[in-house]
Coordinates of C-alpha atoms in Angstrom, one line a residue:
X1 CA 73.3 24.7 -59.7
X2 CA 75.9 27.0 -61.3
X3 CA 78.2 24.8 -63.4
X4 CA 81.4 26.5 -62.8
X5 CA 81.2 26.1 -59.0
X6 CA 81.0 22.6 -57.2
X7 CA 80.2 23.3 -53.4
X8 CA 81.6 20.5 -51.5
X9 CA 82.8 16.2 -51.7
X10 CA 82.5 14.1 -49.0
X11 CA 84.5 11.3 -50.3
X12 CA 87.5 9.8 -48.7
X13 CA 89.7 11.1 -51.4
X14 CA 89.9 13.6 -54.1
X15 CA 91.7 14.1 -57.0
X16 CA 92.5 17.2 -59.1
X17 CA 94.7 18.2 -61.9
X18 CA 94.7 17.4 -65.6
X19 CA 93.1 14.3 -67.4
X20 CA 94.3 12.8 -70.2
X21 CA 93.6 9.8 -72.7
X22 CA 96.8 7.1 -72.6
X23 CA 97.6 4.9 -75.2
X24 CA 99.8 2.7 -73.5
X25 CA 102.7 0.2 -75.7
X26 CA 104.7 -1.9 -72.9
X27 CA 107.6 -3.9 -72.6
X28 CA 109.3 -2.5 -76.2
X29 CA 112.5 -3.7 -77.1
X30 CA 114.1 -0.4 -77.5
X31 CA 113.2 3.0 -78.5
X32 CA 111.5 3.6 -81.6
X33 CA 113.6 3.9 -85.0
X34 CA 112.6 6.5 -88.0
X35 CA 110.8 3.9 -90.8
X36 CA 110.2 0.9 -88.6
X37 CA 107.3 -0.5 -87.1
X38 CA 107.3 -2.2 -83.8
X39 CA 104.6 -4.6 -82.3
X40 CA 104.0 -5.3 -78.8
X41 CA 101.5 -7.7 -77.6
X42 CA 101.1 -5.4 -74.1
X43 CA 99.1 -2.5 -75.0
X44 CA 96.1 -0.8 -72.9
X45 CA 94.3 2.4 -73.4
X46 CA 92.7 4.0 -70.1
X47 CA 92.2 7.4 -68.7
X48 CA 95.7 8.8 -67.5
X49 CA 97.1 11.8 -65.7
X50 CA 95.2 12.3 -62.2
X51 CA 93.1 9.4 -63.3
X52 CA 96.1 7.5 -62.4
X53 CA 95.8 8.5 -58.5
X54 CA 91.6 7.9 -58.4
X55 CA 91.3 4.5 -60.4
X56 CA 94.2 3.3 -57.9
X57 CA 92.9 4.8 -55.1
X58 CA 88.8 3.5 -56.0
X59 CA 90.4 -0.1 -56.7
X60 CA 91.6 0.2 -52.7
X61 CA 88.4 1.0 -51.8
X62 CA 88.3 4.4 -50.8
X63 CA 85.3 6.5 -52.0
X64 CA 87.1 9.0 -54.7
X65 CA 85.7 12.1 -56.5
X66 CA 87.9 13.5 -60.0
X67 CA 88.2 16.9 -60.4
X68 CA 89.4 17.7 -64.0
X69 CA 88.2 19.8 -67.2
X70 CA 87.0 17.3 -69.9
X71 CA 86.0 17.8 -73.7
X72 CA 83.1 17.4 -75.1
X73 CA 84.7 15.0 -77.6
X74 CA 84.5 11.5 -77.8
X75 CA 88.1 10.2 -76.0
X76 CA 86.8 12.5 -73.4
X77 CA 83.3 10.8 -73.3
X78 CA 85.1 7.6 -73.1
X79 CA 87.5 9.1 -70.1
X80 CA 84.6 9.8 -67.8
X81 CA 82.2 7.0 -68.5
X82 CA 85.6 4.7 -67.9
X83 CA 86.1 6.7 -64.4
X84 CA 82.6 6.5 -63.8
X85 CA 83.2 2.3 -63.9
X86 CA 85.9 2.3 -61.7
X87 CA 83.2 3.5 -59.2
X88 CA 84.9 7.2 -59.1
X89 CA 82.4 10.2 -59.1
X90 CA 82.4 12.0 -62.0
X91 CA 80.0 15.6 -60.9
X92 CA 83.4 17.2 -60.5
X93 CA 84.3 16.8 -64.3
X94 CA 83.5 20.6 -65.9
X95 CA 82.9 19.8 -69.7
X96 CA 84.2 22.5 -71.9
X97 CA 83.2 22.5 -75.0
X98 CA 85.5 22.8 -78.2
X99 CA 88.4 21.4 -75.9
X100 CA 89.6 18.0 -76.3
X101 CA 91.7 15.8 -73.3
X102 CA 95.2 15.7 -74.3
X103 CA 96.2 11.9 -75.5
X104 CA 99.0 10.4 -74.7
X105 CA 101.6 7.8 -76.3
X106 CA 102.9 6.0 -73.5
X107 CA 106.2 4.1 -75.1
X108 CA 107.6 1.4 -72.2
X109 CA 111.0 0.3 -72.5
X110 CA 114.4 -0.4 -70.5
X111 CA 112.3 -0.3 -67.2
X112 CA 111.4 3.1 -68.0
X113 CA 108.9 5.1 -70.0
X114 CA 108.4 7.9 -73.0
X115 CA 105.9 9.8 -73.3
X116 CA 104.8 11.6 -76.4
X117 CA 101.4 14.5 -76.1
X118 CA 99.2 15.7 -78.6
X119 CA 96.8 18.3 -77.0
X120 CA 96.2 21.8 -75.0
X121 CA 96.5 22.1 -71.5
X122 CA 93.0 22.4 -70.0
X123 CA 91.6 26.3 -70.5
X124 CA 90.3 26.0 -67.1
X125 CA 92.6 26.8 -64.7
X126 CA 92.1 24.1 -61.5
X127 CA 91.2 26.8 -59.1
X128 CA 88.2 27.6 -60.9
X129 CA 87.5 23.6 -60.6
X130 CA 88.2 22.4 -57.2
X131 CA 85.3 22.3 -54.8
X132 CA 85.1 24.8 -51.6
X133 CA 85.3 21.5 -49.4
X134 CA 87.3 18.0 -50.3
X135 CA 87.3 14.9 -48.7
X136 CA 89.7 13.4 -46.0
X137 CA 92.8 13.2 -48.1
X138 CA 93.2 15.4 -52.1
X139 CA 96.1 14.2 -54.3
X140 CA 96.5 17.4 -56.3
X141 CA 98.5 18.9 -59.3
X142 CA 99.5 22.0 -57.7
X143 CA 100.4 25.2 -59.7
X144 CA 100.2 29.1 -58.3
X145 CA 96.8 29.2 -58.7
X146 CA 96.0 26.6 -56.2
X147 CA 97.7 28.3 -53.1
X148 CA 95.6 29.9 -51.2
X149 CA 93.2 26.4 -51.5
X150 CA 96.2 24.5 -50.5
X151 CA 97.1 26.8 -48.2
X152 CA 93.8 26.5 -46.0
X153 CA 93.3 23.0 -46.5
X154 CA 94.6 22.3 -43.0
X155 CA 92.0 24.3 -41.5
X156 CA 89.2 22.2 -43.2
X157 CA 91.1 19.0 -41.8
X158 CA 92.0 17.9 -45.7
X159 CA 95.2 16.0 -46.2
X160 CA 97.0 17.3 -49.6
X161 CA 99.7 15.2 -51.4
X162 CA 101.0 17.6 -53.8
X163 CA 102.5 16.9 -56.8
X164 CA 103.9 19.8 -59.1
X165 CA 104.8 17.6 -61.4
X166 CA 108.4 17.6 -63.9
X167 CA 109.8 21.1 -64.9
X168 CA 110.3 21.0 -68.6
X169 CA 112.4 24.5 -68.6
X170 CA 115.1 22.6 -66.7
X171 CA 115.3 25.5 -64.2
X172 CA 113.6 23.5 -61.2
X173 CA 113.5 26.7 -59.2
X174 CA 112.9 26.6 -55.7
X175 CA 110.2 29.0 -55.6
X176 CA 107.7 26.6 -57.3
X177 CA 107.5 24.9 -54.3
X178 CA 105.9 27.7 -52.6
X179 CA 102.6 25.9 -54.2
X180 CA 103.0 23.2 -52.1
X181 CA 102.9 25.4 -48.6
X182 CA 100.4 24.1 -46.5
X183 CA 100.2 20.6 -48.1
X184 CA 100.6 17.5 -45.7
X185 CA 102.9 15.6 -48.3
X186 CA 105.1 16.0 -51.1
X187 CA 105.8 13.3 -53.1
X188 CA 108.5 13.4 -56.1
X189 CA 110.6 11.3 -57.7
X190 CA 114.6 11.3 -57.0
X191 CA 115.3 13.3 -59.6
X192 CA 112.8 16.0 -59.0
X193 CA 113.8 16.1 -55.5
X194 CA 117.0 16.5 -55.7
X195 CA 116.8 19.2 -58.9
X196 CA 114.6 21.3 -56.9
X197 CA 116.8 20.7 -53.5
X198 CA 120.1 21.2 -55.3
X199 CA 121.4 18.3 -53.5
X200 CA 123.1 14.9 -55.3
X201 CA 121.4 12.6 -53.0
X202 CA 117.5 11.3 -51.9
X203 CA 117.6 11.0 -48.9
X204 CA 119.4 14.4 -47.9
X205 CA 116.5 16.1 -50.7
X206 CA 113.8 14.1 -48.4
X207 CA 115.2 15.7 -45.6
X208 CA 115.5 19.2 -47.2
X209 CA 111.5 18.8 -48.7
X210 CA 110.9 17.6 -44.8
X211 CA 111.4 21.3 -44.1
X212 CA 108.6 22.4 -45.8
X213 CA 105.7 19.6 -45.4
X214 CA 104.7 17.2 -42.9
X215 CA 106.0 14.3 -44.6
X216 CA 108.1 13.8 -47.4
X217 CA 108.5 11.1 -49.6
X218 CA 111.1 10.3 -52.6
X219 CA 110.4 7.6 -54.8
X220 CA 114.0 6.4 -56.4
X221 CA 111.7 3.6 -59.0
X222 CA 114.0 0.4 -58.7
X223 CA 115.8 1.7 -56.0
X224 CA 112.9 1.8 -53.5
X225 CA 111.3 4.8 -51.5
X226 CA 112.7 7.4 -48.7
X227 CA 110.4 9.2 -46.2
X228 CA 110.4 11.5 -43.9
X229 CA 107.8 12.6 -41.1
X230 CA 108.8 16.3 -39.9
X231 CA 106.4 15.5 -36.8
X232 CA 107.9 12.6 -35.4
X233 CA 111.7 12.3 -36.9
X234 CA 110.9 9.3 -38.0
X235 CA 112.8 7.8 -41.6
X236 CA 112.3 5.3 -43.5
X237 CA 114.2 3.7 -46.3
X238 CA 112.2 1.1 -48.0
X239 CA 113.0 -1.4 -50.5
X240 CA 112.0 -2.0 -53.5
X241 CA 109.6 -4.7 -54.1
X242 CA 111.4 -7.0 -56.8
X243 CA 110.0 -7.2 -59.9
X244 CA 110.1 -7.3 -63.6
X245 CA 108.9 -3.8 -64.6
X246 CA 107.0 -3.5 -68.1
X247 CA 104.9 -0.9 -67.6
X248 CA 106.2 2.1 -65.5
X249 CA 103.6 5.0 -66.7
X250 CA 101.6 6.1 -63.9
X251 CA 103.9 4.0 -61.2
X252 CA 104.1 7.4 -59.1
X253 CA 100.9 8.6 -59.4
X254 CA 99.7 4.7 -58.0
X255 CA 102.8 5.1 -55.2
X256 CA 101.0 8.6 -54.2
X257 CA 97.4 7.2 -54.3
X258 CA 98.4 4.1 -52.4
X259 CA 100.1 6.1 -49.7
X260 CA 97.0 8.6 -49.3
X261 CA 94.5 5.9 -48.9
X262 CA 97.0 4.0 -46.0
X263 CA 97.0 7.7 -44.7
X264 CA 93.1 7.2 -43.8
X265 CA 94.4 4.5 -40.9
X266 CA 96.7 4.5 -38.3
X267 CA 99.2 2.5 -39.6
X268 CA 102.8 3.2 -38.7
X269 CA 105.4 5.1 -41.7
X270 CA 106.9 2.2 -42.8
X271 CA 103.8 0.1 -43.1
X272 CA 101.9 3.3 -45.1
X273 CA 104.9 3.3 -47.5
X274 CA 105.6 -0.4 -48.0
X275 CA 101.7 -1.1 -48.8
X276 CA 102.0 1.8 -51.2
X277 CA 105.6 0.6 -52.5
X278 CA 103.2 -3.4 -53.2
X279 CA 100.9 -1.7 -54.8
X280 CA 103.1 0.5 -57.3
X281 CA 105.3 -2.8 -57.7
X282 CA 102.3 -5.0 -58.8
X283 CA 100.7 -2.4 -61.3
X284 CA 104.1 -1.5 -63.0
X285 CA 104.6 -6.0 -63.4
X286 CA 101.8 -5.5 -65.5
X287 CA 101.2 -3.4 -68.8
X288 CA 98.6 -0.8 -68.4
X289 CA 99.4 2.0 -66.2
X290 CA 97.2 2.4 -63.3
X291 CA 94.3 0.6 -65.5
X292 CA 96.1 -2.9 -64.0
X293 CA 96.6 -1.4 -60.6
X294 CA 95.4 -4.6 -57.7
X295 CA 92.6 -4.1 -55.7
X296 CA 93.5 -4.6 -51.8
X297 CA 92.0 -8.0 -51.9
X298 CA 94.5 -8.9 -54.4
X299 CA 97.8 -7.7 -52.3
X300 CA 98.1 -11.3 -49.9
X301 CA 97.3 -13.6 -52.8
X302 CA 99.7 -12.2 -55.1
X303 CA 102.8 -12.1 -52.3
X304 CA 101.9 -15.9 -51.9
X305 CA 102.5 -16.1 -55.6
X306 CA 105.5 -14.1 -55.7
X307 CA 107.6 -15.3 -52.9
X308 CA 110.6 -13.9 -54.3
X309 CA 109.4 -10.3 -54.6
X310 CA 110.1 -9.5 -50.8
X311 CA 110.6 -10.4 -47.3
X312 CA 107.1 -12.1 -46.2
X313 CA 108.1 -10.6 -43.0
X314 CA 108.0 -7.3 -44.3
X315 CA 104.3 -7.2 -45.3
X316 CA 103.1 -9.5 -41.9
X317 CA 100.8 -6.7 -41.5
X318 CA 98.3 -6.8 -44.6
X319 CA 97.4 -10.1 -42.5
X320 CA 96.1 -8.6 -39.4
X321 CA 95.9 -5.2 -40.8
X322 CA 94.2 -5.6 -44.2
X323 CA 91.1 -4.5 -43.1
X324 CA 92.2 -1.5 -41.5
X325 CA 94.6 -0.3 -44.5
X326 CA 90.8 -0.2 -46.4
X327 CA 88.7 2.5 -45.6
X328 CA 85.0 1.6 -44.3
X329 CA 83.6 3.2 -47.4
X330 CA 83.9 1.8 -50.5
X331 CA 84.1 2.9 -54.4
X332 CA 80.8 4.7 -55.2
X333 CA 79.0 4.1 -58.8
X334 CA 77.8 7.5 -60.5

């Protein structure tokens, strides 16, 4: 088999986009000062990046292929044998050698996150990675190279949540969104949203992204989560699941892969976005990243341990609908 082409996945869901090693230190007291030391008893190291979207979506028990460039170094040997745990399939990991996965300090503190990089980006660029056939539903980092295989993915039936991820040049033009033409969903946070919609409010940036996918979705962190369906008109305004946030790295990425996997049943809008809003709210209680991200057997037991998180009423469904929101096939071991 020629190693720089992968044919085909038949899992549920695949992901694709960059891999990187996180070094996560939660629930700080404040920022970091020049000649101190600060300790923190929550601290995890997992795989991050678009690991984030396949351990959360594996731990819901959809079957989930990664699609990433990985090092031949030892962080990255630890990255895919830690994947390969989670019941993720790993034959879509392209192993270039000399390269190492970029690692990540992931600082946690005033219910929000730093982030600090050491590393290259990956010298494969993901078109050259992704297979000619994916899954049900892809949660992808998109770029320009991954048009045209965004672009066609309706045609092979495939589902794509983009993300294009945060614009460090500050210019948040427009036409970077032409990457995600052809994607089902778009799913940014507010601030994204409205920087690249060049409005001062979520819900009229869902709206304006509703223009150019099937469904949009903002995600506003403590505020709680707006979607729109362009289809139907319907719009939902979800609220936050309460919570004391330590840990918010990864919380999108978990939102995203949460919201792809309820995508797999026919649950209504608001029930796909308040089972992914649960699951974001319980990994980010919890320091980690998505490495802490509940399994959909865990969702019921911990409401009936949290009954001041939400409105019982508003999650009624995981009780007749729990076995529905998981997909038939489960996590796969490689």
């Amino acid at each position: 088999m020629d190693d720089r082409l992968h044919p085909s996945t038949d899992a549920d869901v695949l992901v694709a986009g960059m891999l990187f090693f996180d070094a996560v230190f939660a629930d700080l007291h404040g920022a970091p000062v020049l000649g101190e030391e600060h300790w923190t008893r929550h601290f995890a190291w997992t795989p991050g990046g678009i690991a984030n979207f396949a351990i959360a979506a594996a731990r819901l028990g959809a079957s989930t292929d990664a699609c990433a460039a990985v090092g031949d170094d030892a962080l990255s040997d630890l990255c895919r044998s830690s994947l390969a745990a989670e019941g993720i399939g790993t034959d879509l990991l392209r192993t270039v050698p000399g390269w190492s996965v970029p690692v990540s300090a992931c600082l946690g503190y005033d219910g929000d996150r730093a982030i600090v990089t050491g590393g290259t980006e990956s010298p494969v660029a993901l078109d050259d990675l992704l297979p000619a056939r994916g899954g049900r539903v892809a949660a992808l980092h998109v770029d320009a190279t991954t048009a045209d295989w965004v672009g066609a993915s309706g045609d092979r039936g495939l589902r794509v949540f983009a993300d294009v991820g945060w614009d460090a040049s500050g210019s948040w033009d427009p036409a970077l969104l032409d990457a995600i033409d052809g994607a089902y969903a778009f799913t940014p946070n507010d601030r994204e949203a409205m920087a690249y919609t060049r409005t001062d409010d979520p819900v009229r940036a869902a709206r304006a992204l509703a223009e150019r996918v099937p469904l949009s979705v903002v995600t506003m962190g403590g505020d709680g989560v707006v979607a729109v369906d362009a289809s139907t008109g319907d719009e939902v305004v979800a609220a936050p699941v309460r919570v004391r946030a330590v840990d918010a790295t990864g919380a999108g990425d978990v939102f995203c892969a949460a919201l792809a996997v309820a995508s797999l049943t026919d649950l209504p809008l608001r029930e796909r976005v308040d089972f992914a809003a649960l699951v974001a709210a319980i990994t980010v209680s919890r320091p980690g990243g998505a490495s802490t991200a509940p399994r959909a057997g865990d969702l019921a037991p911990w409401l009936a341990a949290n009954p001041a998180a939400a409105d019982p009423d508003r999650f009624g469904f995981l009780a007749t609908s729990l076995l529905s929101v998981t997909p038939a096939t489960a996590g796969r071991t490689t």
